[in-house]
Coordinates of C-alpha atoms and ligand atoms in Angstrom, one line a residue:
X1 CA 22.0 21.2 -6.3
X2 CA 20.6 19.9 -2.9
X3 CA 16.8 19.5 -2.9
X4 CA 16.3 17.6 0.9
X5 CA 19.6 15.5 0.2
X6 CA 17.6 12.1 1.3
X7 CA 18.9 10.9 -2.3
X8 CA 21.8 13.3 -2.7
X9 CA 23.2 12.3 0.9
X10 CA 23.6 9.2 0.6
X11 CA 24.6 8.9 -3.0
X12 CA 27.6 11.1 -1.6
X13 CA 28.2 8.4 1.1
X14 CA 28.1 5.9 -1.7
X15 CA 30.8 8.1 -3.9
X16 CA 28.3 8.1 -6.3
X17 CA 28.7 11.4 -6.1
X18 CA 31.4 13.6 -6.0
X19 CA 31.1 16.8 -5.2
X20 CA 32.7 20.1 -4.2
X21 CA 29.8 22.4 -3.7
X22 CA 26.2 22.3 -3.3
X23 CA 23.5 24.6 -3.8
X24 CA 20.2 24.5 -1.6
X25 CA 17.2 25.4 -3.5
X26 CA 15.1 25.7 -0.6
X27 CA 14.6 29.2 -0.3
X28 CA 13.9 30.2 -4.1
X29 CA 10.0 30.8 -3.8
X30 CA 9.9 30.1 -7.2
X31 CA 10.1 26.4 -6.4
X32 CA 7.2 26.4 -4.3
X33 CA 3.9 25.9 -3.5
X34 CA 1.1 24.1 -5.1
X35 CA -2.0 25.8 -7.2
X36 CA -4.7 23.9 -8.4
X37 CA -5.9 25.8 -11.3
X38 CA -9.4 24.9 -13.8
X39 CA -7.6 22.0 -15.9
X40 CA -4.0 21.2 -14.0
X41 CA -2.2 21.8 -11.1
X42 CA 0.9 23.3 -10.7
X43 CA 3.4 21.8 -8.2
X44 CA 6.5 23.5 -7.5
X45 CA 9.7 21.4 -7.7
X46 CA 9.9 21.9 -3.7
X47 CA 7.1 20.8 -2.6
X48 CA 7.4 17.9 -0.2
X49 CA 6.0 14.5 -0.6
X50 CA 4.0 15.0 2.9
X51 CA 2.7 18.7 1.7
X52 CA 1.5 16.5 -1.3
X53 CA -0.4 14.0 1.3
X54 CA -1.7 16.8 3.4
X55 CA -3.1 19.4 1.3
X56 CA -7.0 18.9 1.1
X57 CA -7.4 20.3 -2.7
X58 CA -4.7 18.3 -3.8
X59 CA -6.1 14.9 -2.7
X60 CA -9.5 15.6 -4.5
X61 CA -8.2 17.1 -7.9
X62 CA -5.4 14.1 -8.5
X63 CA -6.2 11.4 -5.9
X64 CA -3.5 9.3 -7.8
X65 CA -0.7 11.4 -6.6
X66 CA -1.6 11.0 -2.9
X67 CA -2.5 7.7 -3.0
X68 CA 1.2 7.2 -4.4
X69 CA 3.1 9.5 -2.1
X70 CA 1.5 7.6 0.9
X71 CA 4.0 4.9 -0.6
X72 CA 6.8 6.2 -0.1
X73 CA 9.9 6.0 2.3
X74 CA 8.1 6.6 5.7
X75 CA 7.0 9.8 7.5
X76 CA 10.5 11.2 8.0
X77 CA 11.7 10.9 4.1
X78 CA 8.0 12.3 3.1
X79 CA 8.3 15.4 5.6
X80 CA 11.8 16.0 4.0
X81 CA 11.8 14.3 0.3
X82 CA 10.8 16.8 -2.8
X83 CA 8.9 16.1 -5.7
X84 CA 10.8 17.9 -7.9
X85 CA 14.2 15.7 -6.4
X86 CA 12.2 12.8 -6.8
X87 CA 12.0 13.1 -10.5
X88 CA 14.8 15.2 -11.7
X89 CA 17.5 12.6 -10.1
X90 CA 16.3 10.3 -12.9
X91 CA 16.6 7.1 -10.3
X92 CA 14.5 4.0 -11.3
X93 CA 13.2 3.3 -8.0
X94 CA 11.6 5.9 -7.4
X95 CA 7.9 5.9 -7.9
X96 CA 7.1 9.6 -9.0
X97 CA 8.4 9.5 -12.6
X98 CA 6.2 6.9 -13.5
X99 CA 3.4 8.4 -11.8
X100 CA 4.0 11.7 -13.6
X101 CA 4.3 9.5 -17.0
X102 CA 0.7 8.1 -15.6
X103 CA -0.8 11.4 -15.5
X104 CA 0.8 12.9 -18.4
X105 CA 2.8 15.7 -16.3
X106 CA 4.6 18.4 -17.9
X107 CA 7.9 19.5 -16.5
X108 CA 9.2 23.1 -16.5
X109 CA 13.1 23.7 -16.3
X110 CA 14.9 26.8 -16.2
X111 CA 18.2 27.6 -17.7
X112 CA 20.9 30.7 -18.1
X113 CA 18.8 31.9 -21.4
X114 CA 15.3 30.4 -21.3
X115 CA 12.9 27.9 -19.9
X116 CA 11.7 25.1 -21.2
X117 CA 8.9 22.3 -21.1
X118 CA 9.6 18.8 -21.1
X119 CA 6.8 15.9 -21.0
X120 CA 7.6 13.5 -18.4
X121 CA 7.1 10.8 -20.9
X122 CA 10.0 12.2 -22.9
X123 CA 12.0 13.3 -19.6
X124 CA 13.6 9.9 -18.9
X125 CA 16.4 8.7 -21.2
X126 CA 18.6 5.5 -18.9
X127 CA 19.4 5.5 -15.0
X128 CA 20.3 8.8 -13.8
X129 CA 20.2 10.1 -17.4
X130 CA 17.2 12.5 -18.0
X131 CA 16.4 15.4 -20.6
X132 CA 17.6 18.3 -18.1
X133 CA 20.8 19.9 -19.1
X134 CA 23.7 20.6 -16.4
X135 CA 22.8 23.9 -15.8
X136 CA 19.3 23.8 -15.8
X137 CA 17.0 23.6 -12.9
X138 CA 13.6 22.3 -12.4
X139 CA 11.2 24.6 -11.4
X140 CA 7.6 23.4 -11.5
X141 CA 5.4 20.1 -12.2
X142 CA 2.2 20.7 -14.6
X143 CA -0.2 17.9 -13.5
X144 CA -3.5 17.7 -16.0
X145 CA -6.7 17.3 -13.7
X146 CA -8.4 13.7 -14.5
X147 CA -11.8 13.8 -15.6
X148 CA -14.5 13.5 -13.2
X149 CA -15.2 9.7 -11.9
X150 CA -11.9 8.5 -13.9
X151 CA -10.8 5.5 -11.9
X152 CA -7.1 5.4 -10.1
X153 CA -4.9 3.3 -8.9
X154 CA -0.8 3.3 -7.4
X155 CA 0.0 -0.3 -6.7
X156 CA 3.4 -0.7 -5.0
X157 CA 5.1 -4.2 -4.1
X158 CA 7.7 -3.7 -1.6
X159 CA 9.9 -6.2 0.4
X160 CA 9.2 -4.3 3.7
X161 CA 7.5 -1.0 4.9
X162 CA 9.9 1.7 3.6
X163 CA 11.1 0.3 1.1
X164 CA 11.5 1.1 -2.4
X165 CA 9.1 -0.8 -5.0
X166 CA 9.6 -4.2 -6.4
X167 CA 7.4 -3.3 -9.1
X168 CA 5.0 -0.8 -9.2
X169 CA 2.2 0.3 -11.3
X170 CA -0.3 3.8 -12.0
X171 CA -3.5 3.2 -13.7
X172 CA -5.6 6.0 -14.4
X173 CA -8.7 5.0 -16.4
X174 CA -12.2 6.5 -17.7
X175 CA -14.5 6.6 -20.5
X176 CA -12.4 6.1 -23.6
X177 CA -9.3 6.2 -21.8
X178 CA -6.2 4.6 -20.0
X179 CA -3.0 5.2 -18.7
X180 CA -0.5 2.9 -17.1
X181 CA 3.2 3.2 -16.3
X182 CA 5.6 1.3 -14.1
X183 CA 7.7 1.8 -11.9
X184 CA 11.9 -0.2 -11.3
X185 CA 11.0 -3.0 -14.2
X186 CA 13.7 -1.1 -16.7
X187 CA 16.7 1.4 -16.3
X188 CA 13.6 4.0 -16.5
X189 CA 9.8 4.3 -15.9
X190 CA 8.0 2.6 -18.5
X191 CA 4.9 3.9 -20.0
X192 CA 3.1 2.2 -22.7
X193 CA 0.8 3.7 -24.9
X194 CA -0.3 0.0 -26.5
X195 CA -1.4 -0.9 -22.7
X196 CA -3.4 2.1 -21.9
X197 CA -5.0 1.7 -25.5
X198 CA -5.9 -1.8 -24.6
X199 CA -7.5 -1.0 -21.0
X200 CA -9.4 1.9 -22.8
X201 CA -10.8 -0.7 -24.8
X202 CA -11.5 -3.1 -22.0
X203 CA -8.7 -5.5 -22.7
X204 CA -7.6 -6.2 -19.4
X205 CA -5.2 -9.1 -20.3
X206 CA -4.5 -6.9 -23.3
X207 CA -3.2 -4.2 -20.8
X208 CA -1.3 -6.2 -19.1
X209 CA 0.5 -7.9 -21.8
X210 CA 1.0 -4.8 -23.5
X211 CA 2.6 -3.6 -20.3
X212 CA 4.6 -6.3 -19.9
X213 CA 6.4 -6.5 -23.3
X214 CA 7.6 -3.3 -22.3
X215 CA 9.6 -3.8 -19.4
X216 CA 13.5 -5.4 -19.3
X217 CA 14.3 -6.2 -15.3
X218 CA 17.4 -7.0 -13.5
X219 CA 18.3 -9.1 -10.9
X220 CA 19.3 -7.1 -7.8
X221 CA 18.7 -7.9 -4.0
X222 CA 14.8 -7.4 -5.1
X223 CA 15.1 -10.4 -6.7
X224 CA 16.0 -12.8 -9.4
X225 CA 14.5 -11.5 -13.2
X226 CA 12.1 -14.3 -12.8
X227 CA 10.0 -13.1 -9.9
X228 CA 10.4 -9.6 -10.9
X229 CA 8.5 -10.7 -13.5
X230 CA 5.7 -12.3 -11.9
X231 CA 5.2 -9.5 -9.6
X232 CA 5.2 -7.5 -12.8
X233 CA 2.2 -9.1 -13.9
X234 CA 0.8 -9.1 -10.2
X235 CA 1.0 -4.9 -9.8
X236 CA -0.9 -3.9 -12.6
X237 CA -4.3 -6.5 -12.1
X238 CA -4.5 -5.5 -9.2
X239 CA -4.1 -1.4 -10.2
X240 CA -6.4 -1.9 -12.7
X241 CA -9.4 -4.1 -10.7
X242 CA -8.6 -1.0 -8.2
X243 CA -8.8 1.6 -10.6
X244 CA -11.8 -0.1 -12.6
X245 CA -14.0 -0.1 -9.1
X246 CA -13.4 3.5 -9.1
X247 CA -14.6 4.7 -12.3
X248 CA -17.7 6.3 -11.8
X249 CA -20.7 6.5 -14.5
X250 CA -18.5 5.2 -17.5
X251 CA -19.7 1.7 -17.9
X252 CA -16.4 0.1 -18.4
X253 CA -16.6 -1.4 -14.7
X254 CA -19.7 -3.8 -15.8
X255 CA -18.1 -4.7 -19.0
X256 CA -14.8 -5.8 -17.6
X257 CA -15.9 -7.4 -14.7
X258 CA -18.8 -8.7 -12.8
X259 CA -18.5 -6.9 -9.4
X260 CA -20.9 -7.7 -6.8
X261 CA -22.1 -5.4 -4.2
X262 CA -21.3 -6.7 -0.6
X263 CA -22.4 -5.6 2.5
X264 CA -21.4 -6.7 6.0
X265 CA -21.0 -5.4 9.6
X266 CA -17.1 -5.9 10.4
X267 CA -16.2 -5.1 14.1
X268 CA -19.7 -3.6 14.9
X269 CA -19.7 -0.9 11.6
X270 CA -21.7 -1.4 8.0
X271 CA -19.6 -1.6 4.9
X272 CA -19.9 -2.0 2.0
X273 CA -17.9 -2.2 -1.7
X274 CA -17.7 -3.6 -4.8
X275 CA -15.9 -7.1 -5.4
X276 CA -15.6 -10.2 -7.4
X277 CA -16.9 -13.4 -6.9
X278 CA -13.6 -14.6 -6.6
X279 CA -12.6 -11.9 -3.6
X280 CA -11.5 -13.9 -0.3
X281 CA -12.8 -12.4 2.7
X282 CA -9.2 -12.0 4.0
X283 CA -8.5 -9.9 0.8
X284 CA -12.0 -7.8 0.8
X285 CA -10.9 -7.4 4.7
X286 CA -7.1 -6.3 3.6
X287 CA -7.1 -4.3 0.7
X288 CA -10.8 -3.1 0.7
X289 CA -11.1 -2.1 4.3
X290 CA -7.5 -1.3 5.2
X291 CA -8.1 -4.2 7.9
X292 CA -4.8 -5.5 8.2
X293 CA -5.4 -6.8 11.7
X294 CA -6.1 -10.6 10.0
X295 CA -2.7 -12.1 8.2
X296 CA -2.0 -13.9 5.1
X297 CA -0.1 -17.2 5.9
X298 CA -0.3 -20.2 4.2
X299 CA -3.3 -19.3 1.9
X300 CA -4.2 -22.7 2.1
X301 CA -6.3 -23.3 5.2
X302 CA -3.6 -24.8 7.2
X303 CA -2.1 -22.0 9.4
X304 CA -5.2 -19.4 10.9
X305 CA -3.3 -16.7 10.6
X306 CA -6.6 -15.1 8.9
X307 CA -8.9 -16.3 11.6
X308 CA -11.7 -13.8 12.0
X309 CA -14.8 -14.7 13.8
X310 CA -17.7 -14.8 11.5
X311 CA -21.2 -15.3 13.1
X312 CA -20.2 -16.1 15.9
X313 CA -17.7 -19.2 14.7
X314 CA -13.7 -18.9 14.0
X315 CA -13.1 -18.7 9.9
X316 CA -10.4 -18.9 8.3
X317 CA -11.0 -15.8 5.9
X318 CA -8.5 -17.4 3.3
X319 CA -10.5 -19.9 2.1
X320 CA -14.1 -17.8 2.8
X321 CA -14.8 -15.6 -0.1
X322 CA -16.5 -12.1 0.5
X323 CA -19.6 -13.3 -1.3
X324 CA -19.9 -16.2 1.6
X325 CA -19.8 -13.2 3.8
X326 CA -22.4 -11.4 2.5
X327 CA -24.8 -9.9 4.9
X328 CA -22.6 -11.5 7.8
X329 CA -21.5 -10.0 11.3
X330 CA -17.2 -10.2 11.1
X331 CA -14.7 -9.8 14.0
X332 CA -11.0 -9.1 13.3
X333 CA -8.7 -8.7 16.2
X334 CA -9.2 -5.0 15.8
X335 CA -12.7 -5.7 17.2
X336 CA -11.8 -7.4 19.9
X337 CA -10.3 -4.0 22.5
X338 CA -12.6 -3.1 25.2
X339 CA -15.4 0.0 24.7
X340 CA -12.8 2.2 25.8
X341 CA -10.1 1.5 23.3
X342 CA -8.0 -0.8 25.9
X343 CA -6.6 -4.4 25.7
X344 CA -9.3 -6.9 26.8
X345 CA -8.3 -9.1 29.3
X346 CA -7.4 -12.1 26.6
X347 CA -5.5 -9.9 24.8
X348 CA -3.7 -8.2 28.0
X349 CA -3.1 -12.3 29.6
X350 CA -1.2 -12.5 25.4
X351 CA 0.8 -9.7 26.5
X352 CA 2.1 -10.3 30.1
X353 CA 2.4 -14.1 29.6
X354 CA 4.3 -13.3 26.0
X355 CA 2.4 -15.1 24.2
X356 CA 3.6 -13.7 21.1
X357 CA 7.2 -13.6 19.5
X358 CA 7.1 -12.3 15.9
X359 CA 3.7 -11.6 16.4
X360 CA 2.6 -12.2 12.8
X361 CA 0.1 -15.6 13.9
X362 CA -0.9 -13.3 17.3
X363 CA -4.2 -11.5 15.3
X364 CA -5.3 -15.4 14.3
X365 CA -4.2 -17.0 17.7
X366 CA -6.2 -14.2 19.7
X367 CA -9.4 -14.2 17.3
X368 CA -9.8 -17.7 17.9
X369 CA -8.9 -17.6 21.3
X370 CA -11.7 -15.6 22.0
X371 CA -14.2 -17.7 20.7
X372 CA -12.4 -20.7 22.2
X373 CA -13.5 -18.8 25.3
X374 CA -17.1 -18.2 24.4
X375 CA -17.8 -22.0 23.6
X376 CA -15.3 -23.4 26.5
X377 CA -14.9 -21.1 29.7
X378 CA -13.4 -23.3 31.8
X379 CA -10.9 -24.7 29.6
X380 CA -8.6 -27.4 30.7
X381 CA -4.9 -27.2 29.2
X382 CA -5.7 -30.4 26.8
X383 CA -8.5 -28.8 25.5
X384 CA -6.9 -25.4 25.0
X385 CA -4.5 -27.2 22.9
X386 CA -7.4 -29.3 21.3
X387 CA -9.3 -26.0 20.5
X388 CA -6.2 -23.9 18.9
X389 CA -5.2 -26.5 16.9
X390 CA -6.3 -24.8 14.1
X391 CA -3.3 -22.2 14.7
X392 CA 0.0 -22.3 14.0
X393 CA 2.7 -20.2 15.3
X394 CA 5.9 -20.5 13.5
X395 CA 8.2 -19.2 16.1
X396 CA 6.8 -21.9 18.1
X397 CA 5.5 -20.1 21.0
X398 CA 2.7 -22.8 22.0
X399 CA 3.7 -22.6 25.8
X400 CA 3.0 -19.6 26.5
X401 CA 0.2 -19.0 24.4
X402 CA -1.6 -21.7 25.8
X403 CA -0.6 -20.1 29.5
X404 CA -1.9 -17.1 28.0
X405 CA -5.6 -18.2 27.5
X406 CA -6.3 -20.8 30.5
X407 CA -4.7 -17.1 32.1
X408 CA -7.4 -15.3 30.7
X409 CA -10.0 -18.0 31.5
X410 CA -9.5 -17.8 35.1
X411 CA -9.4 -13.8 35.1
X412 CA -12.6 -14.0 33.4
X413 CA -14.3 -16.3 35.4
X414 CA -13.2 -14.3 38.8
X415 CA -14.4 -11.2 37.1
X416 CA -17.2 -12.9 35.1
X417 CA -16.8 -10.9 31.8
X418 CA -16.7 -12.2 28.4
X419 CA -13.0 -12.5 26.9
X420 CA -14.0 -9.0 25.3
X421 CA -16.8 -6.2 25.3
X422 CA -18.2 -8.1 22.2
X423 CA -20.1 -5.7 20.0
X424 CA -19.4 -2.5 22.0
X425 CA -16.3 -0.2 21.6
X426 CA -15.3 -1.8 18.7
X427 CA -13.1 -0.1 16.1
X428 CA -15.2 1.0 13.4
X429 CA -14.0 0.6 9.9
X430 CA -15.4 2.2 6.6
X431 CA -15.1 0.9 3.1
X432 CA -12.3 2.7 0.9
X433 CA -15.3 3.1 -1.7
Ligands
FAD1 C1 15.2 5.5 3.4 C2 14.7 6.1 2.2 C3 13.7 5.4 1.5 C4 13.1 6.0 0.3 N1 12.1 5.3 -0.3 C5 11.6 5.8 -1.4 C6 10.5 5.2 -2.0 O1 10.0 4.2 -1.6 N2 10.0 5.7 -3.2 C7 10.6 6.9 -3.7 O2 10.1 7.4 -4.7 N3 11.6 7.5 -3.1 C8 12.1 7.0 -2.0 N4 13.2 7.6 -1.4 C9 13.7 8.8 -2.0 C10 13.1 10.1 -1.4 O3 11.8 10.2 -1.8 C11 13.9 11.3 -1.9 O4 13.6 12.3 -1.0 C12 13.6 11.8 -3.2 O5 13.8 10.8 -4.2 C13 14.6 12.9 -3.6 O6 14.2 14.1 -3.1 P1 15.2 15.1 -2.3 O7 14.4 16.3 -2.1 O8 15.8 14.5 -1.1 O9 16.3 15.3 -3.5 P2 17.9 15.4 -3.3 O10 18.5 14.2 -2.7 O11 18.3 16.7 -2.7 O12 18.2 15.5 -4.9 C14 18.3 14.3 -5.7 C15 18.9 14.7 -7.0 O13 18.1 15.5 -7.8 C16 18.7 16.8 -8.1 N5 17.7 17.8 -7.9 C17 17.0 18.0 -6.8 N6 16.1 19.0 -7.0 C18 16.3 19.4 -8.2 C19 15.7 20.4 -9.0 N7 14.7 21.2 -8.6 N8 16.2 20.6 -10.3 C20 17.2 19.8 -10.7 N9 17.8 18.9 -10.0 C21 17.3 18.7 -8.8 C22 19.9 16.9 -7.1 O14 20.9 17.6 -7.6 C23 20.2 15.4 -6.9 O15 21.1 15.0 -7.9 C24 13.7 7.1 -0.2 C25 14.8 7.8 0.5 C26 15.3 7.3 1.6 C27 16.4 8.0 2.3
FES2 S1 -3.6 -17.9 5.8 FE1 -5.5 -18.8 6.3 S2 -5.1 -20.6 7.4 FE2 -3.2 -19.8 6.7
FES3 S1 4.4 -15.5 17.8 FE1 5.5 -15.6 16.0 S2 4.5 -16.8 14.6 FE2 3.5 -16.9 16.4

């Protein structure tokens, strides 16, 4: 049976499969379609992973799934890739089965003499190996509908854009209640009741232990055993703090965690969410905003790659925490474009004098640059150096970086504008809360 093929295909290029004859299911309507009903929706096998990302009802009923398909592959596979090939192949990587284990999904299959239902938490049985019989097909997905205000979360570590996960991990959690599977730590998705008891209890560390005695990785090009491990421990915190500042109106959130509510203006728009103490501003900016534009480096000060421009002086957001930030006016690089959504004239001098290779330290470099600018207009080339010597670019670009601002210093002087519309036109960016 071909689905979309984007597994099929190249397990046949692989020899991993051998086979004489294929049969499309795309046409059957059986195997299509998605119907949200009072308690569960129904997803036929077919569906795609981008109709699961586009279709309105879908996101609000089980924001878990969409959150996860956003993770997969990239636009192509999604517009192409099925749920229902997703699962049935029974590959480890792939992060649908244990999101269906999260949500406790039903699977329907269809044989010569009857039809059958098979929990998705008793679907999985080693690699590739999976309840379904040869000559049965999968038909539809029964998702239950989580509570109102239940808290969710699909955490995915992957090497590189595209990729399939490291480690992944579901959390679904509410009043009472927990789930949590993951995702390429064992031959199969593993879900474990003793975790999700734990979290519903408010054992955190509980949860994740729980979770973790349940996993057996290998080494492959992901990794050796050993970091698989760690990131196994990394994926579901950070699911379940996600999840956690979710829940709505269930009081586990303030007994598991003292949150605080912050509020800042980040490139000229109010946010505002929930975080720990602990939070970095670089993380807050990151994970809670979706503002990528400032990187993670060294973590430790030394390299700028986080620089954001906080009250009007350069910061290095990795050693700022959000609760340092609170009530504070922040710049990102994202900020920095003129009203009208172009390159300002620092950024454009970056670009024609390439003052960027990789690019990964350009966000920092450019942040600082510009207020560099505001203090120093009339730089000299020592002082350039002096004032970006918080900035490091690995590919060693200095050169042309440096031509890049004392560029942008005379084009601002001749034009006599600031090294950006500061404060207008500025990207706005809302809180994922
Ligand atoms: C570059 C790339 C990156 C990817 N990254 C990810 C990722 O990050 N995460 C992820 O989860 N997936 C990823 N995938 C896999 C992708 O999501 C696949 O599309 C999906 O896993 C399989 O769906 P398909 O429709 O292509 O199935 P197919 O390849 O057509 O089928 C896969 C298997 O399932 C069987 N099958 C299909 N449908 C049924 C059915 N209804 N009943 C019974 N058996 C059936 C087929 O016979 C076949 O054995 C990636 C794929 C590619 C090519
Ligand atoms: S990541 Fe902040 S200085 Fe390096
Ligand atoms: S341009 Fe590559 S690290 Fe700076």
């Amino acid at each position: 049976m071909i689905a979309c093929g984007h597994s099929l295909v190249p397990m046949m290029k692989l020899r991993m499969a051998v086979l004489s004859h294929l049969v499309d299911l795309r046409d059957i309507p059986d195997l299509q379609g998605i119907e949200i009903g009072a308690d569960s929706v129904s997803l036929g096998a077919m569906v795609t992973q981008h109709e699961l990302i586009a279709h309105a009802g879908l996101g609000e009923a089980v924001p878990l799934l969409r959150e996860a398909a956003l993770q997969i592959a990239d636009p192509q596979v999604r517009y192409l890739g099925t749920l229902g090939g997703n699962v049935a192949n029974g590959d480890p990587d792939n992060d649908m089965p244990g999101l269906m284990q999260c949500l406790d999904a039903t699977y329907q299959v269809t044989g010569p003499d009857d039809l059958r239902q098979i929990q998705a938490r008793d679907f999985y049985e080693s690699a590739y190996f999976t309840a379904r019989a040869d000559d049965e097909i999968l038909t539809r997905l029964m998702v239950p509908i989580p509570a109102a205000g239940t808290g969710y979360a699909y955490e995915k570590q992957k090497r590189k854009i595209g990729d399939y996960a490291t480690a992944a991990a579901a959390v679904l959690v509410g009043k009472g209640f927990a789930s949590i599977a993951m995702t390429n730590l064992a031959d199969m998705p593993v879900w474990s009741a003793e975790a999700g008891a734990a979290l519903a209890a408010g054992d955190r560390e509980g949860a994740v232990s729980a979770a973790l005695a349940a996993i057996d990785p290998q080494e492959d090009m992901r990794g050796p055993v050993e970091f698989k491990r760690h990131v196994a421990g990394v994926v579901p915190r950070r699911a379940i703090d996600r999840a956690l500042s979710r829940v709505a109106g269930c009081g586990l959130r303030g007994r598991l965690m003292s949150k605080m509510h912050v509020k800042l203006t980040v490139n000229g728009a109010a946010v505002e969410g929930l975080a720990e103490p602990r939070t970095l501003l670089i993380h807050f900016l990151r994970e809670s905003l979706g503002v990528t534009g400032p990187h993670v480096g060294c973590e430790t000060s030394h390299c700028g790659a986080c620089t954001v421009d906080m009250d009007g002086r350069s910061v290095k957001s990795c050693t700022v925490f959000v609760a340092q930030a609170q009530g504070a006016d922040v710049t990102t690089v994202e900020g920095l474009v003129n009203a009208d959504g172009s390159l300002s004239v620092l950024q454009e001098m970056f670009r024609e004098h390439h003052g960027l290779q990789c690019g990964f330290c350009t966000p920092g470099m450019i942040t600082r640059a510009h207020r560099f600018l505001q203090e120093n207009p009339t730089p000299t080339e020592e002082e350039v150096r002096f004032g970006m010597a918080g900035n490091l670019c690995r590919c060693t670009g200095y050169q042309n970086i440096v031509k890049a601002i004392l560029a942008a210093a005379e084009m601002m002087n001749a034009q006599d504008t600031p090294s950006s519309a500061e404060g207008v036109g500025q990207q706005k960016v809302e809180a994922a809360e």
